[in-house]
Coordinates of C-alpha atoms in Angstrom, one line a residue:
Chain A
M203 CA 99.0 17.5 79.8
S204 CA 97.4 15.3 82.5
G205 CA 97.0 16.8 85.9
L206 CA 97.9 13.7 88.0
T207 CA 100.6 11.2 87.2
T208 CA 101.8 8.1 88.9
A209 CA 105.1 7.9 87.0
P210 CA 108.0 8.1 89.5
R211 CA 110.1 11.2 89.3
P212 CA 113.9 10.7 88.6
R213 CA 116.1 10.6 91.7
L214 CA 118.6 13.5 91.6
D215 CA 121.7 14.1 93.8
I216 CA 121.1 16.7 96.5
P217 CA 123.8 19.4 96.1
P218 CA 125.9 19.6 99.4
R219 CA 124.9 22.5 101.7
F220 CA 128.5 23.2 103.0
R221 CA 131.7 23.1 101.0
P222 CA 135.0 22.1 102.7
S223 CA 136.5 25.5 101.9
G224 CA 133.5 27.2 103.4
V225 CA 133.9 25.2 106.6
A226 CA 137.6 26.1 106.9
A227 CA 136.8 29.8 106.4
A228 CA 134.2 29.7 109.1
A229 CA 136.6 28.1 111.6
L230 CA 139.3 30.7 110.8
I231 CA 136.9 33.6 111.3
T232 CA 135.7 32.1 114.6
V233 CA 139.2 31.7 116.0
A234 CA 140.1 35.3 114.9
L235 CA 137.0 36.7 116.6
V236 CA 137.7 34.9 119.8
L237 CA 141.3 36.2 119.8
V238 CA 140.2 39.8 119.2
H239 CA 137.7 39.7 122.0
W240 CA 140.2 38.2 124.4
Y241 CA 142.7 41.0 123.6
A242 CA 140.1 43.7 124.0
A243 CA 139.1 42.2 127.5
V244 CA 142.8 42.3 128.6
Q245 CA 143.2 45.9 127.4
T246 CA 140.1 47.1 129.2
N247 CA 140.5 45.1 132.5
T248 CA 137.2 43.4 131.9
S249 CA 137.1 40.4 134.2
P250 CA 134.7 38.7 136.6
K251 CA 137.1 39.7 139.4
E252 CA 136.8 43.4 138.6
L253 CA 133.0 43.1 138.4
L254 CA 133.0 41.5 142.0
E255 CA 135.2 44.3 143.4
G256 CA 133.1 46.9 141.7
W257 CA 130.0 45.5 143.4
R258 CA 130.8 47.0 146.8
G259 CA 131.2 50.5 145.3
L260 CA 128.0 50.1 143.4
W261 CA 126.2 49.1 146.6
S262 CA 127.3 52.2 148.5
F263 CA 126.4 54.3 145.5
L264 CA 122.9 52.9 145.4
F265 CA 122.1 52.7 149.1
G266 CA 124.7 54.9 150.9
V267 CA 127.7 54.2 153.1
D268 CA 129.1 55.3 156.5
R269 CA 132.5 56.8 156.1
T270 CA 134.8 56.9 159.1
Y271 CA 137.4 59.7 158.9
P272 CA 140.9 59.7 160.6
N273 CA 139.7 62.2 163.2
G274 CA 137.2 59.5 164.5
K275 CA 134.0 61.2 163.1
T276 CA 131.6 59.0 161.1
I277 CA 129.6 60.7 158.4
H278 CA 126.7 59.0 156.5
Q279 CA 126.9 59.5 152.8
D280 CA 123.5 59.2 151.1
G281 CA 123.0 56.8 148.2
A282 CA 120.8 57.0 145.2
F283 CA 117.8 55.3 146.9
P284 CA 115.5 56.4 148.4
L285 CA 114.9 59.0 145.7
D286 CA 114.8 62.7 146.4
L287 CA 111.2 63.5 145.9
R288 CA 111.0 67.1 147.3
W289 CA 108.7 69.0 145.0
A290 CA 110.0 72.5 145.1
E291 CA 113.7 71.7 145.3
T292 CA 113.9 68.7 143.0
I293 CA 110.9 67.6 141.0
R294 CA 109.5 71.0 139.8
P295 CA 112.9 72.2 138.5
G296 CA 113.5 68.7 137.1
L297 CA 110.4 69.1 135.0
E298 CA 111.5 72.5 133.7
Y299 CA 114.9 71.0 132.8
C300 CA 113.2 68.2 130.9
L301 CA 111.2 70.7 129.0
L302 CA 114.4 72.6 128.1
T303 CA 115.9 69.3 126.9
I304 CA 112.9 68.9 124.6
W305 CA 113.2 72.4 123.3
I306 CA 116.9 71.8 122.5
G307 CA 116.0 68.6 120.6
L308 CA 113.1 70.3 118.8
L309 CA 115.1 73.3 117.6
G310 CA 118.2 71.2 116.8
T311 CA 115.9 69.1 114.5
T312 CA 113.9 71.9 112.9
L313 CA 116.7 74.3 112.2
S314 CA 118.5 71.6 110.2
I315 CA 115.6 71.0 107.8
P316 CA 116.5 73.5 105.0
V317 CA 120.2 72.5 104.8
A318 CA 119.4 68.8 105.2
L319 CA 116.9 69.0 102.3
F320 CA 119.5 70.8 100.1
F321 CA 122.2 68.1 100.9
A322 CA 119.6 65.3 100.4
V323 CA 118.6 66.6 96.9
I324 CA 122.2 67.0 95.7
S325 CA 123.2 63.6 97.2
S326 CA 120.5 61.5 95.6
R327 CA 120.9 59.8 92.2
T328 CA 117.3 60.5 91.5
T329 CA 117.5 64.3 91.8
N330 CA 121.1 65.0 90.9
R331 CA 122.9 63.3 88.0
F332 CA 125.9 65.7 88.0
V333 CA 128.5 63.4 89.6
P334 CA 131.0 66.0 91.0
L335 CA 128.2 67.8 93.0
W336 CA 126.9 64.4 94.1
F337 CA 130.3 63.5 95.5
L338 CA 130.6 66.9 97.2
G339 CA 127.3 66.5 98.9
R340 CA 128.1 62.9 100.1
G341 CA 131.6 64.0 101.2
V342 CA 130.5 67.0 103.2
M343 CA 127.8 64.9 105.0
S344 CA 130.3 62.1 105.8
V345 CA 132.8 64.6 107.4
L346 CA 130.0 66.3 109.4
R347 CA 128.6 63.0 110.5
A348 CA 132.1 61.7 111.6
V349 CA 132.1 64.2 114.4
P350 CA 129.8 63.3 117.3
E351 CA 127.3 65.8 118.6
T352 CA 129.1 65.9 122.0
V353 CA 132.3 67.1 120.3
Y354 CA 130.4 69.8 118.4
A355 CA 128.8 70.8 121.8
L356 CA 132.2 71.0 123.5
M357 CA 133.5 73.3 120.6
F358 CA 130.5 75.6 120.8
I359 CA 130.6 75.8 124.6
A360 CA 134.2 76.8 124.3
A361 CA 133.1 79.5 121.8
V362 CA 130.0 80.9 123.4
G363 CA 130.0 79.5 127.0
F364 CA 127.7 77.1 128.9
G365 CA 124.0 77.0 128.0
A366 CA 121.3 75.5 125.8
F367 CA 122.2 77.5 122.7
P368 CA 125.5 75.7 121.9
G369 CA 123.5 72.4 122.3
V370 CA 121.0 73.5 119.7
I371 CA 123.7 74.4 117.2
A372 CA 125.6 71.1 117.9
L373 CA 122.5 69.0 117.3
A374 CA 121.5 71.0 114.2
I375 CA 124.9 70.5 112.5
H376 CA 125.1 66.8 113.3
N377 CA 121.5 66.4 112.2
V378 CA 122.0 68.0 108.8
A379 CA 124.5 65.2 108.0
V380 CA 122.4 62.3 109.4
M381 CA 119.0 63.4 108.2
G382 CA 120.4 64.5 104.9
K383 CA 121.8 61.0 104.4
L384 CA 118.5 59.3 105.5
W385 CA 116.5 61.6 103.2
S386 CA 118.7 61.1 100.2
E387 CA 118.5 57.3 100.6
A388 CA 114.7 57.7 100.7
M389 CA 114.8 59.6 97.5
D390 CA 117.1 57.0 95.9
E391 CA 114.4 54.4 96.4
V392 CA 111.6 56.4 94.9
D393 CA 109.7 55.0 91.9
Q394 CA 111.7 56.2 88.8
G395 CA 108.6 56.1 86.6
P396 CA 107.2 59.6 87.2
V397 CA 110.7 61.0 87.1
E398 CA 111.2 59.6 83.6
A399 CA 107.8 60.8 82.5
L400 CA 108.7 64.4 83.5
R401 CA 112.1 64.1 81.9
V402 CA 110.3 63.2 78.6
A403 CA 108.1 66.3 79.1
G404 CA 111.4 68.4 79.3
A405 CA 111.6 69.0 83.0
S406 CA 115.0 69.9 84.5
P407 CA 116.4 67.9 87.4
T408 CA 115.3 70.6 89.9
Q409 CA 111.8 70.5 88.4
S410 CA 111.5 66.7 88.6
A411 CA 112.7 66.9 92.2
A412 CA 110.0 69.3 93.0
H413 CA 107.2 67.6 91.0
A414 CA 108.0 63.9 91.0
V415 CA 110.4 63.0 93.8
L416 CA 109.3 65.2 96.7
P417 CA 105.6 64.5 96.5
A418 CA 106.4 60.8 96.4
V419 CA 108.8 60.7 99.3
M420 CA 107.1 63.3 101.6
P421 CA 105.6 60.7 104.0
S422 CA 109.0 59.0 104.3
L423 CA 110.8 62.3 104.9
L424 CA 108.2 63.2 107.6
G425 CA 108.6 59.8 109.3
L426 CA 112.4 60.2 109.3
L427 CA 112.1 63.8 110.6
L428 CA 110.0 62.5 113.6
Y429 CA 112.5 59.7 114.2
R430 CA 115.4 62.2 114.3
F431 CA 113.4 64.4 116.7
D432 CA 113.1 61.4 119.0
T433 CA 116.9 60.6 118.7
N434 CA 117.8 64.3 119.1
V435 CA 115.9 64.6 122.4
R436 CA 118.0 61.6 123.7
S437 CA 121.2 63.2 122.4
S438 CA 120.3 66.5 124.1
V439 CA 120.3 64.7 127.4
I440 CA 123.9 63.6 126.7
L441 CA 124.9 67.1 125.5
G442 CA 123.6 68.5 128.8
T443 CA 126.2 66.4 130.7
V444 CA 129.0 68.3 128.9
G445 CA 127.4 71.7 129.8
A446 CA 124.8 72.3 127.0
G447 CA 121.8 72.8 129.2
G448 CA 118.7 70.8 130.0
I449 CA 118.2 67.8 132.4
G450 CA 121.6 66.3 131.5
F451 CA 123.4 69.3 132.9
F452 CA 121.8 68.9 136.3
I453 CA 122.4 65.1 136.4
K454 CA 126.1 66.0 135.9
T455 CA 126.1 68.8 138.6
E456 CA 124.3 66.6 141.2
V457 CA 126.8 63.7 140.6
D458 CA 129.6 66.1 141.0
S459 CA 128.2 67.3 144.4
F460 CA 127.5 63.7 145.6
H461 CA 123.7 64.2 145.6
F462 CA 123.1 60.7 144.3
D463 CA 119.4 60.7 145.4
T464 CA 118.6 63.9 143.4
M465 CA 120.6 62.6 140.5
M466 CA 118.7 59.3 140.4
T467 CA 115.4 61.2 140.5
Y468 CA 116.5 63.1 137.4
V469 CA 117.6 59.8 135.8
C470 CA 114.1 58.4 136.4
M471 CA 112.6 61.5 134.9
V472 CA 114.8 61.1 131.8
I473 CA 113.6 57.5 131.4
V474 CA 109.9 58.7 131.5
L475 CA 110.8 61.6 129.1
I476 CA 112.4 59.3 126.6
I477 CA 109.6 56.8 126.7
V478 CA 107.0 59.5 126.2
I479 CA 108.8 61.1 123.3
D480 CA 109.3 57.7 121.8
L481 CA 105.6 56.8 122.0
F482 CA 104.6 60.2 120.7
S483 CA 106.9 60.0 117.7
A484 CA 105.8 56.4 116.9
W485 CA 102.2 57.4 117.1
L486 CA 102.7 60.5 114.9
R487 CA 104.7 58.4 112.4
R488 CA 101.8 55.9 112.1
K489 CA 99.4 58.9 111.6
V490 CA 101.7 60.3 108.8
G491 CA 102.0 56.9 107.2
T492 CA 98.3 56.6 106.7
V493 CA 97.8 60.0 105.2
Chain B
M73 CA 97.7 58.5 55.1
S74 CA 101.3 57.8 54.3
E75 CA 101.3 60.5 51.7
H76 CA 101.7 63.0 54.5
A77 CA 105.2 64.2 55.3
A78 CA 106.6 62.1 58.0
T79 CA 106.5 63.9 61.4
L80 CA 108.6 61.3 63.1
S81 CA 111.3 59.6 61.1
I82 CA 113.8 57.0 62.5
E83 CA 116.7 56.0 60.4
G84 CA 119.1 53.1 61.0
L85 CA 118.7 53.0 64.8
R86 CA 121.1 50.8 66.7
K87 CA 121.3 50.1 70.4
A88 CA 123.1 47.4 72.4
F89 CA 123.0 46.7 76.1
G90 CA 126.4 45.1 76.7
E91 CA 126.6 42.1 74.4
K92 CA 122.9 42.1 73.6
T93 CA 121.9 43.9 70.4
V94 CA 118.4 45.3 70.9
L95 CA 118.0 47.5 67.9
D96 CA 119.7 46.4 64.7
G97 CA 119.3 49.2 62.2
L98 CA 115.6 49.9 62.7
S99 CA 114.0 52.5 60.4
F100 CA 110.4 53.7 60.3
Q101 CA 108.3 56.8 59.8
V102 CA 105.1 58.0 61.4
A103 CA 103.1 60.8 59.6
S104 CA 100.8 63.4 61.1
G105 CA 97.3 62.1 61.6
E106 CA 98.5 58.5 61.5
V107 CA 98.3 55.8 64.2
V108 CA 101.1 53.2 63.8
S109 CA 101.2 50.1 66.0
L110 CA 104.4 48.2 66.9
L111 CA 104.0 44.5 67.4
G112 CA 106.7 42.0 68.4
A113 CA 107.8 39.6 71.1
N114 CA 109.4 40.7 74.3
G115 CA 113.0 41.9 73.6
S116 CA 112.2 42.7 69.9
G117 CA 113.2 46.3 70.5
K118 CA 109.7 48.0 70.4
S119 CA 110.0 49.9 73.7
T120 CA 113.7 50.6 73.4
S121 CA 113.1 52.3 70.0
L122 CA 110.4 54.6 71.6
R123 CA 112.7 55.3 74.6
C124 CA 115.5 56.3 72.2
V125 CA 113.2 58.8 70.5
V126 CA 112.3 60.6 73.8
G127 CA 115.9 60.6 75.1
L128 CA 115.5 58.0 77.9
E129 CA 118.0 55.8 76.1
R130 CA 121.0 57.0 74.0
P131 CA 121.1 55.1 70.6
D132 CA 124.6 53.8 69.5
A133 CA 123.9 54.9 65.9
G134 CA 121.1 56.2 63.7
T135 CA 119.2 59.5 63.4
I136 CA 115.9 60.6 64.7
T137 CA 114.1 63.5 63.0
V138 CA 111.0 65.2 64.4
G139 CA 109.3 67.6 62.1
G140 CA 112.4 67.8 59.9
V141 CA 114.7 68.6 62.8
T142 CA 117.3 66.1 64.0
A143 CA 116.9 65.2 67.6
K144 CA 120.0 65.3 69.9
P145 CA 120.6 61.7 71.2
G146 CA 119.8 61.2 74.9
E147 CA 117.8 64.5 75.2
A148 CA 114.1 65.1 75.5
V149 CA 112.3 66.5 72.4
P150 CA 109.7 69.1 73.2
E151 CA 107.3 68.0 70.4
V152 CA 107.4 64.3 71.4
A153 CA 105.4 63.1 74.5
M154 CA 105.1 59.6 75.8
V155 CA 102.6 57.5 77.8
F156 CA 103.6 54.4 79.7
Q157 CA 102.2 51.0 80.6
K158 CA 102.6 51.9 84.3
I159 CA 101.2 55.4 83.6
H160 CA 103.7 57.1 85.9
L161 CA 101.5 59.9 87.3
V162 CA 102.3 61.3 90.7
P163 CA 99.5 59.6 92.7
R164 CA 99.5 62.1 95.7
R165 CA 99.1 65.1 93.4
S166 CA 95.8 66.3 92.0
V167 CA 94.8 65.4 88.4
L168 CA 95.2 69.0 87.4
D169 CA 98.7 69.4 88.9
N170 CA 99.8 66.2 87.1
V171 CA 98.6 67.6 83.8
C172 CA 100.3 71.0 84.4
A173 CA 103.6 69.0 84.9
G174 CA 103.4 68.4 81.1
A175 CA 104.2 72.1 80.6
L176 CA 107.4 72.0 82.8
G177 CA 109.7 72.0 79.8
R178 CA 108.6 75.6 78.8
L179 CA 108.4 77.0 82.3
G180 CA 111.3 78.7 84.1
L181 CA 112.0 77.7 87.7
S182 CA 110.4 80.9 89.1
R183 CA 107.0 79.7 87.6
S184 CA 107.4 76.0 88.4
W185 CA 109.3 75.6 91.7
S186 CA 106.0 74.5 93.3
V187 CA 102.4 73.7 92.1
L188 CA 101.5 77.0 93.8
A189 CA 103.7 78.8 91.2
F190 CA 102.0 77.4 88.1
P191 CA 100.7 80.4 86.1
R192 CA 96.9 80.7 85.6
E193 CA 97.2 80.3 81.8
V194 CA 99.0 77.0 82.2
Q195 CA 96.3 75.8 84.6
A196 CA 93.6 76.9 82.1
E197 CA 95.4 75.1 79.3
A198 CA 95.7 72.0 81.5
M199 CA 91.9 72.2 82.1
A200 CA 91.3 72.3 78.3
C201 CA 93.6 69.2 77.9
L202 CA 91.6 67.4 80.7
D203 CA 88.4 68.3 78.9
R204 CA 89.8 66.8 75.7
V205 CA 90.2 63.4 77.4
G206 CA 86.8 63.8 79.2
L207 CA 88.0 64.2 82.8
A208 CA 87.7 68.0 83.4
D209 CA 85.3 67.2 86.3
R210 CA 87.9 65.2 88.2
A211 CA 90.6 68.0 88.2
R212 CA 91.0 68.4 91.9
E213 CA 90.9 64.7 92.8
K214 CA 94.2 62.9 93.7
A215 CA 95.4 61.1 90.6
G216 CA 95.9 57.9 92.6
R217 CA 92.2 57.7 93.3
L218 CA 91.2 57.4 89.7
S219 CA 90.8 54.0 87.9
G220 CA 93.6 52.7 85.7
G221 CA 91.9 53.8 82.5
Q222 CA 91.1 57.2 83.8
Q223 CA 94.8 57.6 85.0
Q224 CA 96.0 56.7 81.5
R225 CA 93.7 59.4 80.0
V226 CA 95.2 61.9 82.5
A227 CA 98.6 60.8 81.2
V228 CA 97.4 61.5 77.7
A229 CA 96.2 65.0 78.9
R230 CA 99.7 65.6 80.3
A231 CA 101.1 64.8 76.9
L232 CA 98.7 67.3 75.3
C233 CA 99.7 69.9 77.8
Q234 CA 103.2 69.4 76.6
R235 CA 101.9 70.6 73.2
A236 CA 103.3 67.4 71.6
K237 CA 103.0 66.8 67.8
V238 CA 104.1 63.1 68.3
L239 CA 102.6 60.8 70.9
L240 CA 104.4 57.6 71.7
A241 CA 102.6 55.0 73.7
D242 CA 104.5 52.2 75.4
E243 CA 102.0 49.4 76.0
P244 CA 99.3 52.0 76.9
V245 CA 96.6 49.4 77.6
S246 CA 98.5 46.3 78.9
A247 CA 97.4 47.0 82.5
L248 CA 93.8 47.9 81.6
D249 CA 90.6 45.9 81.4
P250 CA 89.0 45.6 77.9
A251 CA 86.5 48.4 78.4
A252 CA 89.2 50.9 79.6
S253 CA 91.5 49.7 76.8
E254 CA 88.8 50.4 74.2
Q255 CA 88.4 53.9 75.6
V256 CA 92.1 54.7 75.6
M257 CA 92.6 53.3 72.1
N258 CA 89.6 55.4 70.8
L259 CA 91.2 58.5 72.4
L260 CA 94.5 57.8 70.6
R261 CA 92.7 57.3 67.3
S262 CA 90.7 60.5 67.7
L263 CA 93.9 62.5 68.6
A264 CA 95.3 61.4 65.3
D265 CA 92.1 62.0 63.3
D266 CA 90.9 65.2 64.8
D267 CA 94.1 66.8 66.2
G268 CA 96.6 65.6 63.6
L269 CA 98.9 64.0 66.1
A270 CA 101.4 61.3 64.9
V271 CA 100.8 58.3 67.2
A272 CA 103.0 55.3 67.6
A273 CA 101.9 52.6 70.0
V274 CA 103.6 49.5 71.2
L275 CA 100.8 46.9 71.6
H276 CA 100.6 43.2 72.6
Q277 CA 97.1 42.8 71.3
P278 CA 97.1 42.2 67.5
D279 CA 93.3 42.7 67.2
L280 CA 93.5 46.1 68.8
A281 CA 96.3 47.0 66.5
R282 CA 94.2 45.9 63.5
R283 CA 91.2 47.9 64.5
F284 CA 92.8 51.1 65.6
S285 CA 95.9 51.7 63.5
D286 CA 96.6 52.7 59.9
R287 CA 99.8 50.7 59.7
I288 CA 101.3 47.8 61.7
L289 CA 105.0 47.4 62.1
G290 CA 106.3 43.9 63.0
L291 CA 109.6 43.9 64.9
A292 CA 111.9 40.9 65.6
G293 CA 115.4 41.0 66.8
G294 CA 115.6 44.8 66.6
R295 CA 114.7 44.9 62.9
L296 CA 111.5 45.7 60.9
V297 CA 110.1 42.4 59.5
F298 CA 106.9 43.9 58.0
D299 CA 105.3 47.3 57.5
S300 CA 101.8 47.1 56.2
S301 CA 98.4 48.5 56.4
A302 CA 96.1 47.3 59.2
E303 CA 95.1 44.1 57.2
V304 CA 98.0 41.9 58.4
T305 CA 97.6 38.2 58.1
D306 CA 97.3 36.1 61.2
E307 CA 100.3 34.2 60.0
A308 CA 102.6 37.2 59.9
V309 CA 101.6 38.1 63.4
A310 CA 102.1 34.5 64.6
D311 CA 105.6 34.5 63.1
L312 CA 106.6 37.4 65.3
Y313 CA 105.9 35.4 68.5
R314 CA 106.9 31.9 67.2
P315 CA 110.6 31.8 68.4
A316 CA 109.5 32.8 71.9
L317 CA 106.6 30.4 71.9
E318 CA 108.8 27.5 70.8
A319 CA 111.3 28.3 73.5
A320 CA 108.6 28.4 76.1
A321 CA 107.2 25.1 74.8
S322 CA 110.6 23.4 74.9
M323 CA 111.1 24.7 78.5
A324 CA 107.8 23.2 79.5
S325 CA 108.5 19.8 78.0
T326 CA 112.1 19.3 79.1
G327 CA 112.1 21.2 82.3
T328 CA 115.4 23.0 81.4
A329 CA 115.5 26.8 81.3
T330 CA 117.1 28.4 78.3
K331 CA 118.8 31.8 78.5
E332 CA 118.0 32.6 74.9
F333 CA 114.4 33.0 75.8
A334 CA 114.0 36.7 75.1

């Protein structure tokens, strides 16, 4: 074969990029999407007018307002700014509440590890080829995952009362389902070669899980664990607002007593807390990835 | 060495994946102390036949006998071990732990739930197997740090730790450089000569097959087309690959892909 040739190549028709049926379908989908969103906007009173009327309320929330009562007295209601920066009354307790939020997220993540691992192993095709058990594992995790953490927290608060402990239990249960699913997917994607090699050597499914799958996926599992810790600290802020302890609980009580400046201080602390946890978890995940 | 009793005997093996027949009544024997090479183009059924023997594939018909005992289709046979082209060690585990894993089939879960539970006698046996392949000094290194040829020898040690009588090798040297290939093939030869293993290897290198095996089996379309001692004519080998080569040539000249390539 010669490397270069001057002979002209044959001219071929270029296949069309769009077919008429495809164009019609795209138009139909666009119209349907617009209609659905219009209906949703009507149902939720979402309109530019509402936004303008809400603006006045937002302004008094942020910067305070003078309220004149029927008896002629005028009282100044403080807004969110300037922030409440008193050390002993606000910031020091705020830091303690933040730490409590971290402890809730940490325990909620760690306590779920054994059960999540069990569900991950029975829900992955690589480690469990007994179909009924596989379905059971997936099913239980779907049901547990369908209930939000907040709802679990409300249930456990009803059972044992306000406090950090119901928050820990709520996070742990939800995390079993979410982390179990993430872990089982990581195991599904593992290289099947070593699994096959151990099967030839006569290993049982449990043995090949312990000696081929787990060593291969351990870095992914650790990475996902750190990611869930990150997410669970965020969730524990929300759980606090329904009464499960931590900084969220105090954001809620300050709002309820119209201390918007203290509340906004706590919100700023949450922002810093979440960013720090996020950076820490990302840094640790990079470290784990290079082991 | 064909006067020995056949350690591995395959009789009328059939296997189809959907419409495609991969094994079409394949029969062959491998005796103790014998190295048998399987040659053939891609899709001729070499690998599938080995995978049927170790239970990774379930044959549609045919019988597999190992040491006179009929194997259950789709199940592992304790006496048969396999090494792979992609080696399939666990790279993060130590060399020794990888070799110990060959013994999993005869260990209960209480003695194998973790590498920490492996009994001392199993670890000692694994060290002996590593010594047999010349890598005892690398026992505590991570398997992933070894070269390809060394990893393949660790895989052979894992097969020995399984106490296999039959060693199947699926393209054991295809990913290795010539020097490492030579070493691995010498090892397989010596396992047959000195340890009496029955070795069957899928190869893509006719010259390696000629130099290291007692018999060469030629496969095409899932059937045996020749079974002869290592002196196989070049023409017989060329015939095995001719249909595939012709298909490739016609693809190159006309620019049209053919689905019947394999």
